[in-house]
Amino acid sequence: MRWLLAPLRAVAFSAHVLLGIAIVIAIFPFVDQIRRNRINQGWTRILIALTGARVVATGVPLSDAVRLDGVDITAPGRLGLANHVSWLDVFAINAVLPCRFVAKAEISKWPLLGILVARSGTLFIERGRRHAVAAINHAVSQHLRQGETIVVFAEGTTTEGSVLLPFHSNLIAPAIDVGAAIWPIALRYT
């Protein structure tokens, strides 16, 4: 029976991605960051459901402002440091915690998905460029000062998840500079 659902899920998934692209082009330019975060989180939860995955989050309960909006203007933001084991990671995190991600700049050039990722608020770092870290840290600092939540995949790449690679610790500097909380995020699939 599952094999019958696979093609239907693939079609629904593709249609949902196209809907996401339409949303970020037609709606996002006209709404504030809190509204974008809420739309993005709802869209993400549907996307995860279409894959058949289920997200279970454990840990410290989030304030309503952070959990619902991804923004808490009463305090510096939060920097999430996550391991990276799957293409689903971004969606799993965003389903629980509305946020912006830091990603490699090449993603912005991907057909269709690049538009979706770029217009949803992702901050891009150009790997191999000498001043890339300073530029991304400046951008992250600005968003943290506005109370936003930023997530960085600290290893800088995906792994199979059984071991952690060395962290790119220079991406933690903006949180330290603005006094933002640093939250560890551990992703595991079963």
Coordinates of C-alpha atoms in Angstrom, one line a residue:
M1 CA 0.0 0.0 0.0
R2 CA 2.9 2.4 0.8
W3 CA 4.1 2.1 -2.8
L4 CA 0.8 3.5 -4.0
L5 CA 1.2 6.6 -1.8
A6 CA 4.8 7.4 -3.0
P7 CA 3.8 9.0 -6.3
L8 CA 0.9 10.9 -4.8
R9 CA 3.2 12.3 -2.1
A10 CA 5.8 13.3 -4.7
V11 CA 3.2 15.2 -6.7
A12 CA 1.8 16.8 -3.5
F13 CA 5.3 17.7 -2.3
S14 CA 6.2 19.3 -5.7
A15 CA 3.0 21.3 -5.8
H16 CA 3.6 22.4 -2.2
V17 CA 7.1 23.6 -3.1
L18 CA 5.7 25.6 -6.1
L19 CA 3.1 27.1 -3.7
G20 CA 6.0 28.1 -1.4
I21 CA 7.7 29.8 -4.2
A22 CA 4.5 31.7 -5.1
I23 CA 4.1 32.8 -1.5
V24 CA 7.6 34.1 -1.1
I25 CA 7.3 36.1 -4.4
A26 CA 3.8 37.4 -4.1
I27 CA 3.2 37.7 -0.3
F28 CA 6.5 38.0 1.6
P29 CA 7.5 41.4 0.2
F30 CA 4.4 42.9 1.7
V31 CA 4.4 41.4 5.2
D32 CA 6.7 41.9 8.3
Q33 CA 9.1 39.3 9.6
I34 CA 6.8 37.9 12.2
R35 CA 4.1 37.2 9.6
R36 CA 6.7 35.7 7.3
N37 CA 7.8 33.4 10.1
R38 CA 4.3 32.3 10.9
I39 CA 3.5 31.6 7.2
N40 CA 6.9 29.8 6.8
Q41 CA 6.3 27.7 9.8
G42 CA 2.8 26.6 8.7
W43 CA 4.1 25.9 5.2
T44 CA 7.0 23.8 6.7
R45 CA 4.7 21.7 8.9
I46 CA 2.6 20.8 5.8
L47 CA 5.8 19.9 3.9
I48 CA 7.0 17.6 6.7
A49 CA 3.6 15.9 6.8
L50 CA 3.8 15.4 3.0
T51 CA 7.1 13.5 3.5
G52 CA 5.5 11.2 6.1
A53 CA 8.0 12.3 8.7
R54 CA 7.0 13.4 12.2
V55 CA 8.9 15.9 14.3
V56 CA 9.3 15.4 18.1
A57 CA 11.0 18.2 20.0
T58 CA 12.2 17.9 23.5
G59 CA 14.0 20.4 25.7
V60 CA 13.4 23.7 27.4
P61 CA 9.9 25.2 26.6
L62 CA 10.1 28.2 24.3
S63 CA 8.4 31.5 25.2
D64 CA 5.2 32.2 23.2
A65 CA 7.0 35.0 21.3
V66 CA 9.8 32.8 20.2
R67 CA 7.7 29.7 19.6
L68 CA 5.0 31.5 17.6
D69 CA 6.8 34.4 16.0
G70 CA 10.5 33.5 16.0
V71 CA 11.1 37.1 17.2
D72 CA 11.2 38.5 20.7
I73 CA 11.9 42.2 20.6
T74 CA 12.3 42.5 24.3
A75 CA 15.7 40.7 24.3
P76 CA 18.6 40.0 22.0
G77 CA 17.8 37.1 19.7
R78 CA 19.0 33.5 19.9
L79 CA 21.6 31.7 17.9
G80 CA 20.9 28.0 17.4
L81 CA 23.9 25.7 16.7
A82 CA 22.7 22.5 15.1
N83 CA 24.2 19.4 13.7
H84 CA 23.3 18.7 10.0
V85 CA 22.3 15.2 9.0
S86 CA 19.6 15.5 6.3
W87 CA 17.9 17.9 3.8
L88 CA 14.9 17.7 6.2
D89 CA 16.9 19.4 9.0
V90 CA 15.9 22.9 8.0
F91 CA 12.2 22.0 7.9
A92 CA 12.4 20.0 11.2
I93 CA 13.9 23.0 13.0
N94 CA 11.6 25.6 11.4
A95 CA 8.5 23.5 12.2
V96 CA 9.4 23.9 15.9
L97 CA 11.3 27.2 16.0
P98 CA 10.6 30.0 13.4
C99 CA 14.0 31.2 12.4
R100 CA 16.4 32.3 9.7
F101 CA 19.2 30.0 8.6
V102 CA 22.8 30.6 7.5
A103 CA 23.6 28.6 4.4
K104 CA 26.2 28.4 1.7
A105 CA 25.7 30.9 -1.1
E106 CA 25.5 28.2 -3.8
I107 CA 22.0 27.3 -2.6
S108 CA 20.7 30.7 -3.7
K109 CA 21.6 29.7 -7.3
W110 CA 19.7 26.4 -7.3
P111 CA 16.8 26.4 -9.8
L112 CA 13.5 27.2 -8.2
L113 CA 14.6 26.1 -4.7
G114 CA 17.1 29.0 -4.7
I115 CA 14.3 31.5 -5.0
L116 CA 12.4 29.8 -2.2
V117 CA 15.4 29.7 0.2
A118 CA 16.6 33.2 -0.6
R119 CA 13.2 34.9 -0.3
S120 CA 12.3 33.1 2.9
G121 CA 15.1 35.0 4.7
T122 CA 18.1 32.7 4.6
L123 CA 21.4 34.5 5.1
F124 CA 24.1 33.3 2.7
I125 CA 27.8 32.9 3.3
E126 CA 30.2 32.7 0.3
R127 CA 32.6 30.0 1.2
G128 CA 36.2 30.6 0.2
R129 CA 35.8 34.3 0.1
R130 CA 38.2 36.0 2.5
H131 CA 35.8 38.5 4.0
A132 CA 32.7 36.2 4.0
V133 CA 32.8 35.5 7.7
A134 CA 32.9 39.2 8.6
A135 CA 30.0 39.9 6.3
I136 CA 27.8 37.1 7.5
N137 CA 28.6 37.9 11.1
H138 CA 27.6 41.5 10.6
A139 CA 24.2 40.4 9.1
V140 CA 23.6 37.9 11.9
S141 CA 24.4 40.5 14.5
Q142 CA 21.8 42.9 13.0
H143 CA 19.1 40.2 13.0
L144 CA 20.0 39.1 16.6
R145 CA 19.7 42.7 17.8
Q146 CA 16.2 42.8 16.4
G147 CA 15.3 39.8 18.6
E148 CA 15.3 37.2 15.8
T149 CA 16.3 33.6 15.9
I150 CA 19.2 32.5 13.6
V151 CA 20.3 28.9 13.1
V152 CA 23.7 27.8 12.0
F153 CA 24.8 24.3 11.1
A154 CA 28.0 24.6 13.0
E155 CA 29.8 21.8 11.3
G156 CA 29.3 23.5 7.9
T157 CA 28.2 20.3 6.1
T158 CA 26.0 17.2 6.5
T159 CA 27.2 14.1 8.3
E160 CA 25.6 10.7 8.9
G161 CA 25.0 11.9 12.5
S162 CA 27.1 9.4 14.5
V163 CA 29.9 11.9 15.2
L164 CA 30.3 15.7 15.3
L165 CA 32.8 17.4 13.1
P166 CA 34.7 20.4 14.3
F167 CA 32.5 23.5 14.6
H168 CA 33.1 26.7 12.7
S169 CA 33.4 28.6 15.9
N170 CA 33.8 32.0 14.3
L171 CA 30.0 32.0 13.4
I172 CA 29.3 32.1 17.2
A173 CA 30.9 35.6 17.5
P174 CA 27.7 37.6 16.7
A175 CA 25.8 36.0 19.6
I176 CA 28.6 36.8 22.0
D177 CA 29.0 40.3 20.7
V178 CA 25.3 41.2 21.1
G179 CA 24.7 39.1 24.3
A180 CA 22.3 36.7 22.6
A181 CA 21.6 33.3 23.9
I182 CA 23.3 30.3 22.2
W183 CA 21.1 27.3 22.0
P184 CA 22.4 23.8 21.1
I185 CA 20.1 21.9 18.7
A186 CA 20.6 18.2 18.2
L187 CA 18.9 16.5 15.3
R188 CA 18.4 12.7 15.2
Y189 CA 16.2 10.6 12.9
T190 CA 14.8 7.2 13.9

